[in-house]
Amino acid sequence: ATALIKTMNSILPKKMQEMNPNIRFKHEKDIELFNYVNPMLYHVADDMAIWCEENKLPFVITATVTTKEEDRKLNRISDSHNEKRAIDVSIRGWNKLQMGLFEGHFCEVYKHIASISKSDGIARMVALHGEGDNLHFHIALHSKYKVVESKK
């Protein structure tokens, strides 16, 4: 894992959160963990944060990389967080129109690298997940973009 982290950090000119101050995090641990997701996801998040800034909306990442044990505790169906190819984004302060515009725009722009829904087979970069206070956007790359640790 250490070799993977060093490799990933060496290919990035800066940590993502230093590149775009509009990307905020709900949890302190996710600031560091965000540096280990697939680098394509950095660029997607940067694009989304710019869109949110232009539309006067907050962009707050609420989850990044998880362990299999954390996924089990949360009853997650997908391994996308564990595979370092997904983030969750808060929709607190957003209305339904803003959510629809965001989802439609980014599903179209990134459909070529988006995760495929297990329920209907459609490529979606953005999916509304959860319920009540836990409602959020799940942003995920296709499974072929999972980060695999090298076995040396």
PDB file of C-alpha atoms in Angstrom:
ATOM      1  CA  ALA A   1       0.000   0.000   0.000  1.00  0.00           C
ATOM      2  CA  THR A   2       2.849   2.397   0.797  1.00  0.00           C
ATOM      3  CA  ALA A   3       4.381   1.935  -2.656  1.00  0.00           C
ATOM      4  CA  LEU A   4       1.021   2.637  -4.298  1.00  0.00           C
ATOM      5  CA  ILE A   5       0.563   5.804  -2.246  1.00  0.00           C
ATOM      6  CA  LYS A   6       4.063   7.039  -3.174  1.00  0.00           C
ATOM      7  CA  THR A   7       3.444   6.278  -6.852  1.00  0.00           C
ATOM      8  CA  MET A   8       0.091   8.042  -6.894  1.00  0.00           C
ATOM      9  CA  ASN A   9       1.456  11.061  -5.046  1.00  0.00           C
ATOM     10  CA  SER A  10       4.433  11.304  -7.411  1.00  0.00           C
ATOM     11  CA  ILE A  11       2.221  11.621 -10.510  1.00  0.00           C
ATOM     12  CA  LEU A  12       0.205  14.485  -9.038  1.00  0.00           C
ATOM     13  CA  PRO A  13       1.696  17.985  -9.093  1.00  0.00           C
ATOM     14  CA  LYS A  14      -0.231  18.992  -5.954  1.00  0.00           C
ATOM     15  CA  LYS A  15      -2.776  17.499  -3.632  1.00  0.00           C
ATOM     16  CA  MET A  16      -6.242  18.011  -5.071  1.00  0.00           C
ATOM     17  CA  GLN A  17      -7.554  20.048  -2.152  1.00  0.00           C
ATOM     18  CA  GLU A  18      -4.706  22.531  -2.720  1.00  0.00           C
ATOM     19  CA  MET A  19      -5.651  22.821  -6.398  1.00  0.00           C
ATOM     20  CA  ASN A  20      -9.268  23.856  -5.851  1.00  0.00           C
ATOM     21  CA  PRO A  21     -10.229  25.573  -2.589  1.00  0.00           C
ATOM     22  CA  ASN A  22     -13.921  25.072  -3.442  1.00  0.00           C
ATOM     23  CA  ILE A  23     -13.622  21.361  -2.672  1.00  0.00           C
ATOM     24  CA  ARG A  24     -14.445  20.951   0.994  1.00  0.00           C
ATOM     25  CA  PHE A  25     -14.661  17.871   3.187  1.00  0.00           C
ATOM     26  CA  LYS A  26     -17.108  16.951   5.930  1.00  0.00           C
ATOM     27  CA  HIS A  27     -14.605  14.692   7.700  1.00  0.00           C
ATOM     28  CA  GLU A  28     -10.952  15.520   8.364  1.00  0.00           C
ATOM     29  CA  LYS A  29      -9.808  11.968   7.463  1.00  0.00           C
ATOM     30  CA  ASP A  30     -11.199  12.339   3.928  1.00  0.00           C
ATOM     31  CA  ILE A  31      -8.853  15.228   3.154  1.00  0.00           C
ATOM     32  CA  GLU A  32      -5.919  12.803   3.184  1.00  0.00           C
ATOM     33  CA  LEU A  33      -7.830   9.793   1.822  1.00  0.00           C
ATOM     34  CA  PHE A  34      -8.932  11.815  -1.206  1.00  0.00           C
ATOM     35  CA  ASN A  35      -5.332  11.795  -2.377  1.00  0.00           C
ATOM     36  CA  TYR A  36      -5.541   8.023  -2.944  1.00  0.00           C
ATOM     37  CA  VAL A  37      -8.578   7.837  -5.235  1.00  0.00           C
ATOM     38  CA  ASN A  38      -8.101   7.267  -8.958  1.00  0.00           C
ATOM     39  CA  PRO A  39      -6.569  10.520 -10.317  1.00  0.00           C
ATOM     40  CA  MET A  40      -9.372  10.788 -12.916  1.00  0.00           C
ATOM     41  CA  LEU A  41     -11.735  11.313 -10.001  1.00  0.00           C
ATOM     42  CA  TYR A  42      -9.688  14.364  -8.929  1.00  0.00           C
ATOM     43  CA  HIS A  43     -10.429  15.979 -12.265  1.00  0.00           C
ATOM     44  CA  VAL A  44     -14.115  15.059 -12.148  1.00  0.00           C
ATOM     45  CA  ALA A  45     -14.384  16.523  -8.622  1.00  0.00           C
ATOM     46  CA  ASP A  46     -12.553  19.670  -9.729  1.00  0.00           C
ATOM     47  CA  ASP A  47     -14.980  20.090 -12.639  1.00  0.00           C
ATOM     48  CA  MET A  48     -17.944  19.543 -10.311  1.00  0.00           C
ATOM     49  CA  ALA A  49     -16.609  22.035  -7.758  1.00  0.00           C
ATOM     50  CA  ILE A  50     -16.224  24.674 -10.479  1.00  0.00           C
ATOM     51  CA  TRP A  51     -19.806  24.011 -11.636  1.00  0.00           C
ATOM     52  CA  CYS A  52     -21.002  24.353  -8.045  1.00  0.00           C
ATOM     53  CA  GLU A  53     -19.094  27.592  -7.569  1.00  0.00           C
ATOM     54  CA  GLU A  54     -20.621  29.010 -10.756  1.00  0.00           C
ATOM     55  CA  ASN A  55     -24.076  27.993  -9.504  1.00  0.00           C
ATOM     56  CA  LYS A  56     -23.450  29.260  -5.952  1.00  0.00           C
ATOM     57  CA  LEU A  57     -23.744  25.781  -4.424  1.00  0.00           C
ATOM     58  CA  PRO A  58     -21.540  24.099  -1.833  1.00  0.00           C
ATOM     59  CA  PHE A  59     -19.356  21.187  -2.897  1.00  0.00           C
ATOM     60  CA  VAL A  60     -18.681  19.048   0.172  1.00  0.00           C
ATOM     61  CA  ILE A  61     -17.207  15.559  -0.069  1.00  0.00           C
ATOM     62  CA  THR A  62     -18.647  13.365   2.671  1.00  0.00           C
ATOM     63  CA  ALA A  63     -16.926  10.035   1.889  1.00  0.00           C
ATOM     64  CA  THR A  64     -13.880   8.883  -0.046  1.00  0.00           C
ATOM     65  CA  VAL A  65     -11.876   5.670   0.386  1.00  0.00           C
ATOM     66  CA  THR A  66     -13.252   2.975   2.691  1.00  0.00           C
ATOM     67  CA  THR A  67     -12.268  -0.464   3.894  1.00  0.00           C
ATOM     68  CA  LYS A  68     -14.307  -3.611   3.250  1.00  0.00           C
ATOM     69  CA  GLU A  69     -15.205  -3.655   6.954  1.00  0.00           C
ATOM     70  CA  GLU A  70     -16.515  -0.076   6.811  1.00  0.00           C
ATOM     71  CA  ASP A  71     -18.541  -0.993   3.707  1.00  0.00           C
ATOM     72  CA  ARG A  72     -20.088  -3.981   5.517  1.00  0.00           C
ATOM     73  CA  LYS A  73     -21.067  -1.801   8.498  1.00  0.00           C
ATOM     74  CA  LEU A  74     -22.734   0.670   6.132  1.00  0.00           C
ATOM     75  CA  ASN A  75     -24.420  -2.130   4.126  1.00  0.00           C
ATOM     76  CA  ARG A  76     -22.917  -0.824   0.901  1.00  0.00           C
ATOM     77  CA  ILE A  77     -23.770  -2.834  -2.197  1.00  0.00           C
ATOM     78  CA  SER A  78     -20.896  -1.514  -4.293  1.00  0.00           C
ATOM     79  CA  ASP A  79     -17.129  -1.805  -3.785  1.00  0.00           C
ATOM     80  CA  SER A  80     -16.539   1.541  -5.506  1.00  0.00           C
ATOM     81  CA  HIS A  81     -15.290   3.373  -2.388  1.00  0.00           C
ATOM     82  CA  ASN A  82     -13.063   0.448  -1.422  1.00  0.00           C
ATOM     83  CA  GLU A  83     -11.721   0.354  -4.990  1.00  0.00           C
ATOM     84  CA  LYS A  84     -10.796   4.063  -4.737  1.00  0.00           C
ATOM     85  CA  ARG A  85     -13.030   5.083  -7.619  1.00  0.00           C
ATOM     86  CA  ALA A  86     -15.884   6.859  -5.812  1.00  0.00           C
ATOM     87  CA  ILE A  87     -16.738   9.781  -3.575  1.00  0.00           C
ATOM     88  CA  ASP A  88     -19.957  10.931  -1.951  1.00  0.00           C
ATOM     89  CA  VAL A  89     -21.049  14.577  -2.131  1.00  0.00           C
ATOM     90  CA  SER A  90     -23.504  16.343   0.161  1.00  0.00           C
ATOM     91  CA  ILE A  91     -26.642  17.884  -1.330  1.00  0.00           C
ATOM     92  CA  ARG A  92     -27.409  19.917   1.787  1.00  0.00           C
ATOM     93  CA  GLY A  93     -28.671  23.328   0.686  1.00  0.00           C
ATOM     94  CA  TRP A  94     -29.546  22.178  -2.843  1.00  0.00           C
ATOM     95  CA  ASN A  95     -33.061  22.187  -4.298  1.00  0.00           C
ATOM     96  CA  LYS A  96     -34.499  19.522  -6.626  1.00  0.00           C
ATOM     97  CA  LEU A  97     -33.908  21.582  -9.759  1.00  0.00           C
ATOM     98  CA  GLN A  98     -30.229  22.121  -8.883  1.00  0.00           C
ATOM     99  CA  MET A  99     -29.809  18.422  -8.121  1.00  0.00           C
ATOM    100  CA  GLY A 100     -31.404  17.474 -11.447  1.00  0.00           C
ATOM    101  CA  LEU A 101     -29.254  19.896 -13.435  1.00  0.00           C
ATOM    102  CA  PHE A 102     -26.060  18.672 -11.727  1.00  0.00           C
ATOM    103  CA  GLU A 103     -26.932  15.001 -12.187  1.00  0.00           C
ATOM    104  CA  GLY A 104     -27.981  15.415 -15.826  1.00  0.00           C
ATOM    105  CA  HIS A 105     -24.971  17.518 -16.774  1.00  0.00           C
ATOM    106  CA  PHE A 106     -22.299  15.296 -15.233  1.00  0.00           C
ATOM    107  CA  CYS A 107     -23.911  12.017 -16.257  1.00  0.00           C
ATOM    108  CA  GLU A 108     -23.776  13.240 -19.858  1.00  0.00           C
ATOM    109  CA  VAL A 109     -20.273  14.763 -19.736  1.00  0.00           C
ATOM    110  CA  TYR A 110     -18.672  11.734 -18.078  1.00  0.00           C
ATOM    111  CA  LYS A 111     -20.784   8.855 -19.421  1.00  0.00           C
ATOM    112  CA  HIS A 112     -17.701   7.361 -21.131  1.00  0.00           C
ATOM    113  CA  ILE A 113     -15.952   6.758 -17.764  1.00  0.00           C
ATOM    114  CA  ALA A 114     -18.991   6.382 -15.487  1.00  0.00           C
ATOM    115  CA  SER A 115     -19.953   3.482 -13.281  1.00  0.00           C
ATOM    116  CA  ILE A 116     -22.570   1.110 -14.683  1.00  0.00           C
ATOM    117  CA  SER A 117     -25.679   0.751 -12.528  1.00  0.00           C
ATOM    118  CA  LYS A 118     -26.269  -2.809 -11.309  1.00  0.00           C
ATOM    119  CA  SER A 119     -30.029  -2.231 -11.315  1.00  0.00           C
ATOM    120  CA  ASP A 120     -30.512  -1.101 -14.929  1.00  0.00           C
ATOM    121  CA  GLY A 121     -27.134  -1.288 -16.719  1.00  0.00           C
ATOM    122  CA  ILE A 122     -27.018   2.454 -17.435  1.00  0.00           C
ATOM    123  CA  ALA A 123     -23.760   4.429 -17.137  1.00  0.00           C
ATOM    124  CA  ARG A 124     -24.123   7.092 -14.426  1.00  0.00           C
ATOM    125  CA  MET A 125     -21.372   9.302 -13.059  1.00  0.00           C
ATOM    126  CA  VAL A 126     -23.829  10.726 -10.504  1.00  0.00           C
ATOM    127  CA  ALA A 127     -26.479   8.803  -8.584  1.00  0.00           C
ATOM    128  CA  LEU A 128     -28.703  10.058  -5.797  1.00  0.00           C
ATOM    129  CA  HIS A 129     -28.306   7.686  -2.818  1.00  0.00           C
ATOM    130  CA  GLY A 130     -29.641   7.378   0.714  1.00  0.00           C
ATOM    131  CA  GLU A 131     -32.713   8.806   2.339  1.00  0.00           C
ATOM    132  CA  GLY A 132     -33.653  11.584   4.734  1.00  0.00           C
ATOM    133  CA  ASP A 133     -30.607  13.278   6.265  1.00  0.00           C
ATOM    134  CA  ASN A 134     -28.334  10.750   4.541  1.00  0.00           C
ATOM    135  CA  LEU A 135     -29.394  11.697   0.985  1.00  0.00           C
ATOM    136  CA  HIS A 136     -26.276  12.426  -1.096  1.00  0.00           C
ATOM    137  CA  PHE A 137     -24.726  12.107  -4.550  1.00  0.00           C
ATOM    138  CA  HIS A 138     -22.600   9.040  -5.175  1.00  0.00           C
ATOM    139  CA  ILE A 139     -19.972   9.887  -7.804  1.00  0.00           C
ATOM    140  CA  ALA A 140     -18.305   6.801  -9.292  1.00  0.00           C
ATOM    141  CA  LEU A 141     -15.980   5.837 -12.106  1.00  0.00           C
ATOM    142  CA  HIS A 142     -16.466   2.602 -14.074  1.00  0.00           C
ATOM    143  CA  SER A 143     -15.095  -0.497 -12.312  1.00  0.00           C
ATOM    144  CA  LYS A 144     -12.286  -0.802 -14.876  1.00  0.00           C
ATOM    145  CA  TYR A 145     -10.795   2.297 -13.209  1.00  0.00           C
ATOM    146  CA  LYS A 146     -10.451   0.742  -9.772  1.00  0.00           C
ATOM    147  CA  VAL A 147      -7.115   1.335  -8.092  1.00  0.00           C
ATOM    148  CA  VAL A 148      -5.342  -1.977  -7.702  1.00  0.00           C
ATOM    149  CA  GLU A 149      -2.485  -2.262  -5.274  1.00  0.00           C
ATOM    150  CA  SER A 150       0.618  -3.761  -6.816  1.00  0.00           C
ATOM    151  CA  LYS A 151       1.805  -7.068  -5.367  1.00  0.00           C
ATOM    152  CA  LYS A 152       5.555  -6.880  -5.040  1.00  0.00           C
TER     153      LYS A 152
END
